[in-house]
Short mmCIF file of N, CA and C in Angstrom, two decimals:
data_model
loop_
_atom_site.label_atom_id
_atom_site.label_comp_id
_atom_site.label_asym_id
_atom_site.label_seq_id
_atom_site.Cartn_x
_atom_site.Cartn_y
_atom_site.Cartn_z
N UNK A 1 0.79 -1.21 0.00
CA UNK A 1 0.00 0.00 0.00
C UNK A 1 0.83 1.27 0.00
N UNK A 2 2.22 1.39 0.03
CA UNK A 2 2.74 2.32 0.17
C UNK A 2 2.82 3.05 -1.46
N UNK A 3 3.30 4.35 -1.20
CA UNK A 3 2.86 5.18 -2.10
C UNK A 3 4.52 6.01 -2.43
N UNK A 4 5.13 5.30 -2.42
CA UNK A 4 6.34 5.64 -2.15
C UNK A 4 7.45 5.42 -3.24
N UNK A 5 7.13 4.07 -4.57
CA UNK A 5 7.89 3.72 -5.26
C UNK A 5 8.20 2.60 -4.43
N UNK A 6 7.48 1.75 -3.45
CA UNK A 6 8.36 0.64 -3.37
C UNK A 6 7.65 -0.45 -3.87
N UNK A 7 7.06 -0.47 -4.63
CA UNK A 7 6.57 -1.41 -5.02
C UNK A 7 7.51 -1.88 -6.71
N UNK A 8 7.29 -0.92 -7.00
CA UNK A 8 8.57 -0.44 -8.17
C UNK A 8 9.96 -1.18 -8.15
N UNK A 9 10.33 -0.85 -6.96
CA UNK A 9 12.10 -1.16 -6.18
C UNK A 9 11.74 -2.41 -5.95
N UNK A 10 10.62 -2.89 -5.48
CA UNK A 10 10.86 -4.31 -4.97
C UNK A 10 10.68 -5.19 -5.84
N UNK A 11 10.11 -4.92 -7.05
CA UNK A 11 10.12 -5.76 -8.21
C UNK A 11 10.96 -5.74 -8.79
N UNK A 12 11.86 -4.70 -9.00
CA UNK A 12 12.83 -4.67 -10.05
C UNK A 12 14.08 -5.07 -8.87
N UNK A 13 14.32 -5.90 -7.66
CA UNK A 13 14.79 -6.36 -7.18
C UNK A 13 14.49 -7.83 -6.84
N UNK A 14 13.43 -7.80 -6.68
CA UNK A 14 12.76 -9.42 -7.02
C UNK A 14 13.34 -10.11 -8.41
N UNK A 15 13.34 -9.18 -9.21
CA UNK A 15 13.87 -9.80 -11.00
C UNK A 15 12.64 -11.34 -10.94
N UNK A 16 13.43 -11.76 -11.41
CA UNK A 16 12.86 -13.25 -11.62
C UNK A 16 12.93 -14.31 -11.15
N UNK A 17 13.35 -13.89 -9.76
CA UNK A 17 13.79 -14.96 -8.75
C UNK A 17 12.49 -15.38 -7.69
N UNK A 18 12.26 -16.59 -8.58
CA UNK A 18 10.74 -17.20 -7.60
C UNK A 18 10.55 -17.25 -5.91
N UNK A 19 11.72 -17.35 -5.86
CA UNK A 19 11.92 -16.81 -3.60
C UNK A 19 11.10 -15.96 -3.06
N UNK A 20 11.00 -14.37 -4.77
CA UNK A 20 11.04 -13.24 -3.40
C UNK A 20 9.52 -12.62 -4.41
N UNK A 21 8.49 -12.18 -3.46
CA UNK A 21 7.18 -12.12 -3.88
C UNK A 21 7.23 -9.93 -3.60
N UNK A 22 6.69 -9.43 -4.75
CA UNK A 22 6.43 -8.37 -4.78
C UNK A 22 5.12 -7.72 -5.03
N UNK A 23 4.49 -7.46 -4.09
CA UNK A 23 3.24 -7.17 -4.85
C UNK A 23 2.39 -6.18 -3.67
N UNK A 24 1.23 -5.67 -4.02
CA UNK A 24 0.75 -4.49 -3.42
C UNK A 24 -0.82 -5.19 -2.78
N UNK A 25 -1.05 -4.79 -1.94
CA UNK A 25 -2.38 -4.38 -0.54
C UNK A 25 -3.20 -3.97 -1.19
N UNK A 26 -3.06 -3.06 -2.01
CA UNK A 26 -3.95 -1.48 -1.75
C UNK A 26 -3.59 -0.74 -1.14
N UNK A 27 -4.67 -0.82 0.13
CA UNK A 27 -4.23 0.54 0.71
C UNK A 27 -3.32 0.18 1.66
N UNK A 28 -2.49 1.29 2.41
CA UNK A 28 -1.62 1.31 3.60
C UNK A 28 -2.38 0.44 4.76
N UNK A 29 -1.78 -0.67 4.92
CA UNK A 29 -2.53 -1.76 6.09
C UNK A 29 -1.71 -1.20 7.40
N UNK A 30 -0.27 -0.70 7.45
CA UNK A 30 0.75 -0.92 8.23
C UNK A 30 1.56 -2.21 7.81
N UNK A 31 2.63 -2.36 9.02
CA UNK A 31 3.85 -3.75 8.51
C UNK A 31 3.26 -4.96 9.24
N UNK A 32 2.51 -4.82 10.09
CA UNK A 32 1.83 -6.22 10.04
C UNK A 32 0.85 -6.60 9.48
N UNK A 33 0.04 -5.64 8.71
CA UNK A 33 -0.67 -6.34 7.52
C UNK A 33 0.17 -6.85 6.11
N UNK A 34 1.23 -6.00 5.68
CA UNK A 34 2.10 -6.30 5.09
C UNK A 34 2.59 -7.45 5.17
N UNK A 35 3.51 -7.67 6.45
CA UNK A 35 3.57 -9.44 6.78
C UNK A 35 2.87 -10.08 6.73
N UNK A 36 1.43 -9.81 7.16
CA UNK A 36 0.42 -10.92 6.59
C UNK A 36 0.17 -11.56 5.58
N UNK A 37 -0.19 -10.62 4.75
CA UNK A 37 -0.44 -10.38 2.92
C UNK A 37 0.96 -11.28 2.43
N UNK A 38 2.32 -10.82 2.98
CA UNK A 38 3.10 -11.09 2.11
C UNK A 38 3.59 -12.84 2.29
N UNK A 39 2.98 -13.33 3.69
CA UNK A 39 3.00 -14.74 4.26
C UNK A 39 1.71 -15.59 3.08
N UNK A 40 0.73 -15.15 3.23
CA UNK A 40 -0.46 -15.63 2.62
C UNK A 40 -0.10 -15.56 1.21
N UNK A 41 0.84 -14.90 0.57
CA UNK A 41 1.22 -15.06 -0.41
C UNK A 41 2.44 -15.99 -1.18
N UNK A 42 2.57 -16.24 0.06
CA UNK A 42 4.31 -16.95 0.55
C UNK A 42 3.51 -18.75 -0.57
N UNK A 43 4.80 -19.15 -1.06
CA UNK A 43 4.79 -20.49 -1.32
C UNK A 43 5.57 -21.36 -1.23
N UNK A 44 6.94 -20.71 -0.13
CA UNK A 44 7.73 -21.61 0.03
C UNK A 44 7.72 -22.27 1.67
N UNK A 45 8.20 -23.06 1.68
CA UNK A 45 8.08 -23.56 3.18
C UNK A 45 8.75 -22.83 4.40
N UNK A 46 9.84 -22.19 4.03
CA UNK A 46 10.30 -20.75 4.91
C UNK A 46 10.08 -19.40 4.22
N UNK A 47 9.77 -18.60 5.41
CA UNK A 47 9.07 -17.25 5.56
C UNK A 47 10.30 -16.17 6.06
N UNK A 48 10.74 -15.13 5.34
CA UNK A 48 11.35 -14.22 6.06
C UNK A 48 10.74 -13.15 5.60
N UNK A 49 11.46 -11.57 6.16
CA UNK A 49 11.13 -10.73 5.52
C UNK A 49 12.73 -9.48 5.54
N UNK A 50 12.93 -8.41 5.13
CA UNK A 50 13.58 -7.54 5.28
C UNK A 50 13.12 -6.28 5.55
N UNK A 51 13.37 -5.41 6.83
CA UNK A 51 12.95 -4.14 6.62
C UNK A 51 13.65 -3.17 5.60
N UNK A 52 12.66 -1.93 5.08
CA UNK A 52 13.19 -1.75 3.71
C UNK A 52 14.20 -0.55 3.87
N UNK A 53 14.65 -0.54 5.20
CA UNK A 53 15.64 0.59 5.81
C UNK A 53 16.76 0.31 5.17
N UNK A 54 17.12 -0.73 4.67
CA UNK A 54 18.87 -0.95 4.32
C UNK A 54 19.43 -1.72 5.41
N UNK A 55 18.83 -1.49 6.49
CA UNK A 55 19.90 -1.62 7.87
C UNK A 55 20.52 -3.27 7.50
N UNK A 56 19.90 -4.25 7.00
CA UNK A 56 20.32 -6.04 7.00
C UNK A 56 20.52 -6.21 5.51
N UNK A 57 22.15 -6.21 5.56
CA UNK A 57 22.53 -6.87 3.96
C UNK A 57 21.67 -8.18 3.91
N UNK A 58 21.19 -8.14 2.31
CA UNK A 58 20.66 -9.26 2.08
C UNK A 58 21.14 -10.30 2.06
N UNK A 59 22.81 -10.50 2.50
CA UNK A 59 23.44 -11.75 2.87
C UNK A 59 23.46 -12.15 3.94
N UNK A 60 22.89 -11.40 4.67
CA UNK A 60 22.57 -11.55 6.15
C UNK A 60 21.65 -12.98 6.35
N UNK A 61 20.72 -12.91 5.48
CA UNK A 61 19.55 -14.12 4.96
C UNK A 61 20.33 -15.05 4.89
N UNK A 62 21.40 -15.75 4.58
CA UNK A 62 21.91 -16.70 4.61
C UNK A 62 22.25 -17.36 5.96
N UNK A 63 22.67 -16.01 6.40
CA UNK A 63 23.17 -17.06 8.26
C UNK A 63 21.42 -17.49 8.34
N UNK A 64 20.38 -16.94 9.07
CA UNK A 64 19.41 -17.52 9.23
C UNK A 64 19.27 -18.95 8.13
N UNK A 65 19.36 -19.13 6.80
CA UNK A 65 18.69 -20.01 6.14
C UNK A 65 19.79 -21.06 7.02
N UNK A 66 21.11 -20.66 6.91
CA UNK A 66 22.43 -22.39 7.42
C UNK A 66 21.44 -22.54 8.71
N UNK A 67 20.94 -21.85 9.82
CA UNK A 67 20.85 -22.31 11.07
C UNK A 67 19.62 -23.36 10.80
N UNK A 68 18.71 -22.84 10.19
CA UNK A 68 17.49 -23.62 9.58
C UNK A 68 17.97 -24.93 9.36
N UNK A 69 18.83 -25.19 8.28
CA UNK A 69 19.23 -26.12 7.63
C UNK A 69 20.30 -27.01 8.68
N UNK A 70 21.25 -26.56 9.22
CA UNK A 70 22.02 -27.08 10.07
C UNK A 70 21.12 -27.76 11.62
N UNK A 71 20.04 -26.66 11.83
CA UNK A 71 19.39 -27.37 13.77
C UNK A 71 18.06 -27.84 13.41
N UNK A 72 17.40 -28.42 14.08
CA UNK A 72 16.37 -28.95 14.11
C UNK A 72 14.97 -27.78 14.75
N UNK A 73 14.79 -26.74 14.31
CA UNK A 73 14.39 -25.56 14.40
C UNK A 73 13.01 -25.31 13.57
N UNK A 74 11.86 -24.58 13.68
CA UNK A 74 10.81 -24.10 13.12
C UNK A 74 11.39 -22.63 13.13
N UNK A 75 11.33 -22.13 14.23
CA UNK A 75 12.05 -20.34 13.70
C UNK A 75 13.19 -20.23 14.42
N UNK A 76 13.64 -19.54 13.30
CA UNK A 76 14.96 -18.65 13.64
C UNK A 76 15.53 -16.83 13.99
N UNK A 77 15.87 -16.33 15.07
CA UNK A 77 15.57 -15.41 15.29
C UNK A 77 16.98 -14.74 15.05
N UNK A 78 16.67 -13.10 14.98
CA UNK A 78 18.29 -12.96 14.83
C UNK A 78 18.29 -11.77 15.56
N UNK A 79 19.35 -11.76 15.99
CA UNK A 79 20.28 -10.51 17.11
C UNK A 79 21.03 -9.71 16.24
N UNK A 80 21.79 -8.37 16.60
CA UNK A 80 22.43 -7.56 15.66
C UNK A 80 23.75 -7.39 16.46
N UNK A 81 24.53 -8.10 15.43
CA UNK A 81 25.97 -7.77 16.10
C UNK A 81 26.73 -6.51 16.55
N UNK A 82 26.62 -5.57 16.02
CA UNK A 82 26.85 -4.50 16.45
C UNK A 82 26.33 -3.17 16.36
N UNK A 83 25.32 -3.20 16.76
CA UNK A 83 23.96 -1.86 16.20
C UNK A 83 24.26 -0.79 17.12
N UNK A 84 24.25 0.18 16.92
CA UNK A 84 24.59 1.63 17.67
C UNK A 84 23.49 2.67 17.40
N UNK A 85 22.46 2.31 18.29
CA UNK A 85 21.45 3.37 17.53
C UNK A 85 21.21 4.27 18.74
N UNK A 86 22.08 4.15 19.80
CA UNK A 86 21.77 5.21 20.78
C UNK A 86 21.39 4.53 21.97
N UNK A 87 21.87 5.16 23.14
CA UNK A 87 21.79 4.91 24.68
C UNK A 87 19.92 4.69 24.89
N UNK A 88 18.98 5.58 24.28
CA UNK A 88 17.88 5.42 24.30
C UNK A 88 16.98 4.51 24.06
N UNK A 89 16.96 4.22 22.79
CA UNK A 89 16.76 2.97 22.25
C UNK A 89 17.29 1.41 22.34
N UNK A 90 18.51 1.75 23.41
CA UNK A 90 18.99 0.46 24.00
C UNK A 90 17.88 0.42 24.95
N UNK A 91 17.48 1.26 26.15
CA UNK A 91 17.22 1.49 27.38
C UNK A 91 14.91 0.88 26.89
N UNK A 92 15.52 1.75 26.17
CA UNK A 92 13.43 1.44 25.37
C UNK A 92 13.34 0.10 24.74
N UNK A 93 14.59 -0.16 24.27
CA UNK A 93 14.48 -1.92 24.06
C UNK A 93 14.51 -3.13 25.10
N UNK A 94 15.27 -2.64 25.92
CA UNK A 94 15.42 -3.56 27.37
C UNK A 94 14.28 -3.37 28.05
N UNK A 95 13.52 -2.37 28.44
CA UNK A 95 12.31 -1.89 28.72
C UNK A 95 11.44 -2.56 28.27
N UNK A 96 11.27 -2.99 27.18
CA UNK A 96 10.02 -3.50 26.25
C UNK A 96 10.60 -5.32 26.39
N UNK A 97 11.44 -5.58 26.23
CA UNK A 97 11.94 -7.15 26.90
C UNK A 97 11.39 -7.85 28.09
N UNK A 98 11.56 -6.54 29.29
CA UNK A 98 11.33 -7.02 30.67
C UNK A 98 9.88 -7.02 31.03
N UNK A 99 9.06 -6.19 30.03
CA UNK A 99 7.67 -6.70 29.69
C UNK A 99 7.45 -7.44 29.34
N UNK A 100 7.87 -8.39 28.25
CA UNK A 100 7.45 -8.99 27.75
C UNK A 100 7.41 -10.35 28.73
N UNK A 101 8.96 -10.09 29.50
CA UNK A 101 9.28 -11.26 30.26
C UNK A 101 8.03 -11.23 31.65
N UNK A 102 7.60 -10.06 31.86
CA UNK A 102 6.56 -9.99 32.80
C UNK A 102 5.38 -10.25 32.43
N UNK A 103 4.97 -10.13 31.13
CA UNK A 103 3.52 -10.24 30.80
C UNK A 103 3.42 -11.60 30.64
N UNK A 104 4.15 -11.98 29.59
CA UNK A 104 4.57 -13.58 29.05
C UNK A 104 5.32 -14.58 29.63
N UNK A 105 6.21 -14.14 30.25
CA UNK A 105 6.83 -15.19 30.91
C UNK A 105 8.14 -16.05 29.61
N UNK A 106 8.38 -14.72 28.82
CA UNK A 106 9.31 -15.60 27.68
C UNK A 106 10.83 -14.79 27.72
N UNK A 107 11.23 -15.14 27.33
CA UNK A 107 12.72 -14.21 26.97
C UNK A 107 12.67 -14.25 25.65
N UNK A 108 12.53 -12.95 25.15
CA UNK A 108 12.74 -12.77 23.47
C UNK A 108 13.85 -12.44 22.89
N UNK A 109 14.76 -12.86 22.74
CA UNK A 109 15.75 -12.44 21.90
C UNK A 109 15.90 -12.19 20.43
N UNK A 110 15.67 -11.38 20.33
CA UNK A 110 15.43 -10.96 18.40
C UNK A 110 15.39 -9.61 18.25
N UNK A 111 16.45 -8.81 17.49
CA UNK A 111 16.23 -7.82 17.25
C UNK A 111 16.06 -7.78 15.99
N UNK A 112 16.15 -8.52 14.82
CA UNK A 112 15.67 -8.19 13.30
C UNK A 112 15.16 -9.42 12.62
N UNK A 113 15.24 -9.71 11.52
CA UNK A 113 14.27 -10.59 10.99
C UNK A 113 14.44 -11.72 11.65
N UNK A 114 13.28 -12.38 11.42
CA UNK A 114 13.51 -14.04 11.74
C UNK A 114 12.65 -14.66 10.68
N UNK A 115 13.21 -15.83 10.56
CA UNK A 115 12.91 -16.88 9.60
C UNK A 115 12.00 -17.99 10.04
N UNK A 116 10.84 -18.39 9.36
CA UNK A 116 9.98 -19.37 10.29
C UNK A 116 9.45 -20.06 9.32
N UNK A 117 8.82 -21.34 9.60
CA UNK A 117 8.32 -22.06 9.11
C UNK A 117 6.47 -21.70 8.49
N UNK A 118 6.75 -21.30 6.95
CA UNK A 118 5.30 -20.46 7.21
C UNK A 118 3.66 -21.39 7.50
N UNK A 119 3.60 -22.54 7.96
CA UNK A 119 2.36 -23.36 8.51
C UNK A 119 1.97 -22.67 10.01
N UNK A 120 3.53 -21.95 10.61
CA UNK A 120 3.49 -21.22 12.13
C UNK A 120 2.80 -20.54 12.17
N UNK A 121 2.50 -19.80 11.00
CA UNK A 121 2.39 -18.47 11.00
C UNK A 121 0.40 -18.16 10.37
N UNK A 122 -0.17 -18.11 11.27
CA UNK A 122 -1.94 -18.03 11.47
C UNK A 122 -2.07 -16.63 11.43
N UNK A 123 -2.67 -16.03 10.43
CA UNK A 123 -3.01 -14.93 10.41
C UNK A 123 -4.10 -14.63 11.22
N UNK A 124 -5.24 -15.35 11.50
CA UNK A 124 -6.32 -15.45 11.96
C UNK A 124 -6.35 -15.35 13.48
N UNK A 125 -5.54 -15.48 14.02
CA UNK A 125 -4.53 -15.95 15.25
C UNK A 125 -4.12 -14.30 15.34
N UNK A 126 -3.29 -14.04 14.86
CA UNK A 126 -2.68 -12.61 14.62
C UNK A 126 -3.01 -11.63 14.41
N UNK A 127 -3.94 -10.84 15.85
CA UNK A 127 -4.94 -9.58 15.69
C UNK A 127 -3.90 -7.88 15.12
N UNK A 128 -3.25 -8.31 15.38
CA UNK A 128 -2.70 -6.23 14.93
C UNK A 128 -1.91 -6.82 13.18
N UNK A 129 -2.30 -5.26 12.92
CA UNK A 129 -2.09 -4.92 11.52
C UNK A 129 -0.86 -3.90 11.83
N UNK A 130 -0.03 -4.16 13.19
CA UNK A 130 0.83 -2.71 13.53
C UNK A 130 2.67 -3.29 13.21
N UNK A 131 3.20 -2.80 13.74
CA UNK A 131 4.18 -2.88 14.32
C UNK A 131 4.47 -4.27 15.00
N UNK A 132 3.58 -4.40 15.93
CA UNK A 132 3.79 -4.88 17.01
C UNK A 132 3.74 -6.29 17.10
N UNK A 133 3.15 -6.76 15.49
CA UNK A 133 2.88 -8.48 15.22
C UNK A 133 4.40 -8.64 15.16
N UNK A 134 5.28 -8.07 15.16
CA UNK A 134 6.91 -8.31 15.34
C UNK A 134 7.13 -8.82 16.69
N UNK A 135 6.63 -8.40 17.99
CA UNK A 135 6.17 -9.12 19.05
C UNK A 135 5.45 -9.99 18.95
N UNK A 136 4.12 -9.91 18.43
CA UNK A 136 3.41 -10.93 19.25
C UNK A 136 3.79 -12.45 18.48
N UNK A 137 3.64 -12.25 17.09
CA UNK A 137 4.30 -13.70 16.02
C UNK A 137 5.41 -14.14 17.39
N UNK A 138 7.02 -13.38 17.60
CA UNK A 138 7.94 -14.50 18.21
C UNK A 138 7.16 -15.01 19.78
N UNK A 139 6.16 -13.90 20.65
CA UNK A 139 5.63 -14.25 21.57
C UNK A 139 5.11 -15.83 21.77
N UNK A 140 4.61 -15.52 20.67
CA UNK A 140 3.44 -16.58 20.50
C UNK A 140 4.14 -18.15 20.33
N UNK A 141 5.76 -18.22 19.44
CA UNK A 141 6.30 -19.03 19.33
C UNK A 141 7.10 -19.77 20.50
N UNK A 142 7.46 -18.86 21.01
CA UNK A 142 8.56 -18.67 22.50
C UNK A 142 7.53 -19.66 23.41
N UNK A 143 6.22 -19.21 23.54
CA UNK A 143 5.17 -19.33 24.80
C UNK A 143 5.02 -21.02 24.44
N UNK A 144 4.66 -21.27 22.98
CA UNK A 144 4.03 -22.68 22.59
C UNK A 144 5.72 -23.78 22.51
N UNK A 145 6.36 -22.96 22.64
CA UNK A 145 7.97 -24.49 22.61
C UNK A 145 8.04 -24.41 22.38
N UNK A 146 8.13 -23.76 20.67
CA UNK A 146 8.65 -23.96 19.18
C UNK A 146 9.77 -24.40 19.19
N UNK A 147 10.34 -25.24 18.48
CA UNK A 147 12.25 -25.13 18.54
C UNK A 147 12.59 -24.15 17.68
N UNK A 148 13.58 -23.46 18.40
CA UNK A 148 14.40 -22.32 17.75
C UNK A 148 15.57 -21.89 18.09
N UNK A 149 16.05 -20.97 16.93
CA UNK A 149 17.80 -20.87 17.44
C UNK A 149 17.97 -19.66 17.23
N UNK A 150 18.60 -18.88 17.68
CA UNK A 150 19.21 -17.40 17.41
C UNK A 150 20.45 -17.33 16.75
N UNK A 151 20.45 -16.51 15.65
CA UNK A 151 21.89 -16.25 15.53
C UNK A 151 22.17 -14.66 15.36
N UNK A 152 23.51 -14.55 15.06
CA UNK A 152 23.73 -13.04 15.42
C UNK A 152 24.28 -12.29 13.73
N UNK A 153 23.71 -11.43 13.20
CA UNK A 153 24.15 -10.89 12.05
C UNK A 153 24.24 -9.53 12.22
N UNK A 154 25.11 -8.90 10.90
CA UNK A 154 25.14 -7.89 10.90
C UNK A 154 24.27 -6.67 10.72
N UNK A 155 24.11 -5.35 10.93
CA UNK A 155 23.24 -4.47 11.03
C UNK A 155 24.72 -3.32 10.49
N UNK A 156 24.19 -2.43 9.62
CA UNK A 156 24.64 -1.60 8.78
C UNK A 156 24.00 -0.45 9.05
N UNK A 157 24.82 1.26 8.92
CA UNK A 157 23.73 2.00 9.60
C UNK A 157 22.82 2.65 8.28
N UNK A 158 21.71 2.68 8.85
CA UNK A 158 20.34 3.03 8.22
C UNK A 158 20.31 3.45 6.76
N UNK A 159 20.19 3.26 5.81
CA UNK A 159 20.38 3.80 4.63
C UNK A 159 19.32 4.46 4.04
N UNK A 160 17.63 4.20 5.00
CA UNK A 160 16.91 5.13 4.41
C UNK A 160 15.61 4.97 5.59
N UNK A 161 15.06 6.42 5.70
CA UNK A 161 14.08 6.38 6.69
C UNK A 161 14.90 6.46 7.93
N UNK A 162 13.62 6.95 8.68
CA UNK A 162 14.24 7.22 10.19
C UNK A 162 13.29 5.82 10.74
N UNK A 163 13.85 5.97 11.88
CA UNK A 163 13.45 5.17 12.96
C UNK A 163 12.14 5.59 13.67
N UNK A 164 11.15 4.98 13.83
CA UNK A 164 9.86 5.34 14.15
C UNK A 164 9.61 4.61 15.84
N UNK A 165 10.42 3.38 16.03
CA UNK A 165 10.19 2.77 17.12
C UNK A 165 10.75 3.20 18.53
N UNK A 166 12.02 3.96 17.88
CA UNK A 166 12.60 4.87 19.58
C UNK A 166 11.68 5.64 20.25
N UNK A 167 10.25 5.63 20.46
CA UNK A 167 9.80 6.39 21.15
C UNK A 167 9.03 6.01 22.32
N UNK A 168 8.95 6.84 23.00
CA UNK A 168 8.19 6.61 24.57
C UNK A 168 6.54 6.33 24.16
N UNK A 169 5.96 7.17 23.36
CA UNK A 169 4.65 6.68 22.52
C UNK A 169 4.95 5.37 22.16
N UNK A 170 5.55 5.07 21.17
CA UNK A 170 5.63 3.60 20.97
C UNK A 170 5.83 2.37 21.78
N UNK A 171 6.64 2.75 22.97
CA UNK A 171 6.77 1.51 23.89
C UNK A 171 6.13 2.04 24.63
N UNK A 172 5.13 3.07 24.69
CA UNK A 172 3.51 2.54 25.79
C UNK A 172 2.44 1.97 24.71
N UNK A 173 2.42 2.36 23.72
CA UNK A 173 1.61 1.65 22.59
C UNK A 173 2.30 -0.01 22.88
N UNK A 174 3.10 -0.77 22.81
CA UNK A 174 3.50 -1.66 23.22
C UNK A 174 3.11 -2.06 24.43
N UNK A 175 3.34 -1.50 25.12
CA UNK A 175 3.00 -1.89 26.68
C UNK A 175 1.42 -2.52 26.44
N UNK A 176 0.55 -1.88 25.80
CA UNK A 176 -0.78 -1.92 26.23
C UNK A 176 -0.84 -3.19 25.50
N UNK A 177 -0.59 -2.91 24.03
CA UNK A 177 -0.63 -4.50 23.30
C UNK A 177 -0.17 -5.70 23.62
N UNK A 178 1.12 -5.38 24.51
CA UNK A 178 1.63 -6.84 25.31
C UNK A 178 0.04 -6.98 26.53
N UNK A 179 -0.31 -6.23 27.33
CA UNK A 179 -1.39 -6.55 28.19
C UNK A 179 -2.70 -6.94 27.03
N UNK A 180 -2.84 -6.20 26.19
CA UNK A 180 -4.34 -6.99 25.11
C UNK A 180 -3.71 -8.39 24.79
N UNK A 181 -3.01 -8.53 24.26
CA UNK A 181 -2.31 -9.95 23.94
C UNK A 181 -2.55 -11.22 25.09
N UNK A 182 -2.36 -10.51 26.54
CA UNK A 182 -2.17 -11.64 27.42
C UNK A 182 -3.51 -11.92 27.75
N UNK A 183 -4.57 -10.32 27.87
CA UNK A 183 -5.94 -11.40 27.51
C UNK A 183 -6.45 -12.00 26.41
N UNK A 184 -6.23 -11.96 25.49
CA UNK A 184 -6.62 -12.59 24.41
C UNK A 184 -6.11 -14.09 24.76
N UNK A 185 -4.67 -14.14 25.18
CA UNK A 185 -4.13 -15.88 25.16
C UNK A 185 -4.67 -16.60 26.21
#
């Protein structure tokens, strides 16, 4: 749904490579309708995605696919080896963790894409169209056993767009959705 030319960029980066699916919503859903749409559209048996910041070389996708292939795993989550985005956004990320670990009872470790098995992945199951299905999807995996593995890749600094999630609005918008989430489960 974006209105931006990326639909444009992502095709003429897709080329002709049956992996990677480009295609449009309509209207602006947000990135978890996006992930939705772009899962439901999915036809391979693993699911990733990239944010379209630049920040994760697309070779980055490879460490996740070896861990897949190497452990006995449904998702794979990934950490950022050396990300520097500020004392704040460390502090608002640890913040939003120790919720999660309070609401849920999980330890999330994942700061950027993860790779999953797309049968995991229930849209129907999966109430926000926000942000925040970036939480609740690994929540939801963490809580039920899934097997999974973390690994750690690189993060590059930002090559386009600002950062929308460093904010105190956003991790109380979080806050509340981790508490809707825990009644819903």
């Amino acid at each position: 749904g974006s209105t931006d030319g990326t639909l444009a960029l992502a095709r003429e980066v897709c080329g002709d490579d049956p992996r990677c699916v480009a295609f449009s919503s309509g209207a602006n859903r947000g990135i978890g309708g996006a992930l939705k749409a772009g899962v439901a559209s999915s036809t391979q048996p693993w699911v990733t995605f990239l944010p379209c910041d630049g920040q994760i070389p697309e070779g980055e996708l490879d460490v996740l696919l070896e861990a897949a292939h190497r452990d006995p795993v449904d998702v794979v989550f990934s950490v950022y080896r050396d990300r520097d985005d500020g004392l704040l956004r460390k502090v608002l990320s640890a913040g939003v963790r120790g919720m999660i670990l309070a609401a849920h009872g999980v330890r999330m470790r994942s700061d950027g894409p993860y790779l999953f098995r797309r049968e995991l992945f229930r849209p129907r199951e999966l109430a926000p169209d926000t942000f925040f299905l970036n939480f609740e999807f690994p929540i939801r995996m963490l809580r039920r056993g899934v097997r999974h593995a973390t690994v750690t890749i690189e993060c590059v600094p930002r090559q386009r767009g600002v950062s929308k999630s460093a904010r105190f609005k956003v991790v109380w918008r979080v806050a509340k959705e981790l508490v809707a989430l825990r009644a819903r489960l």
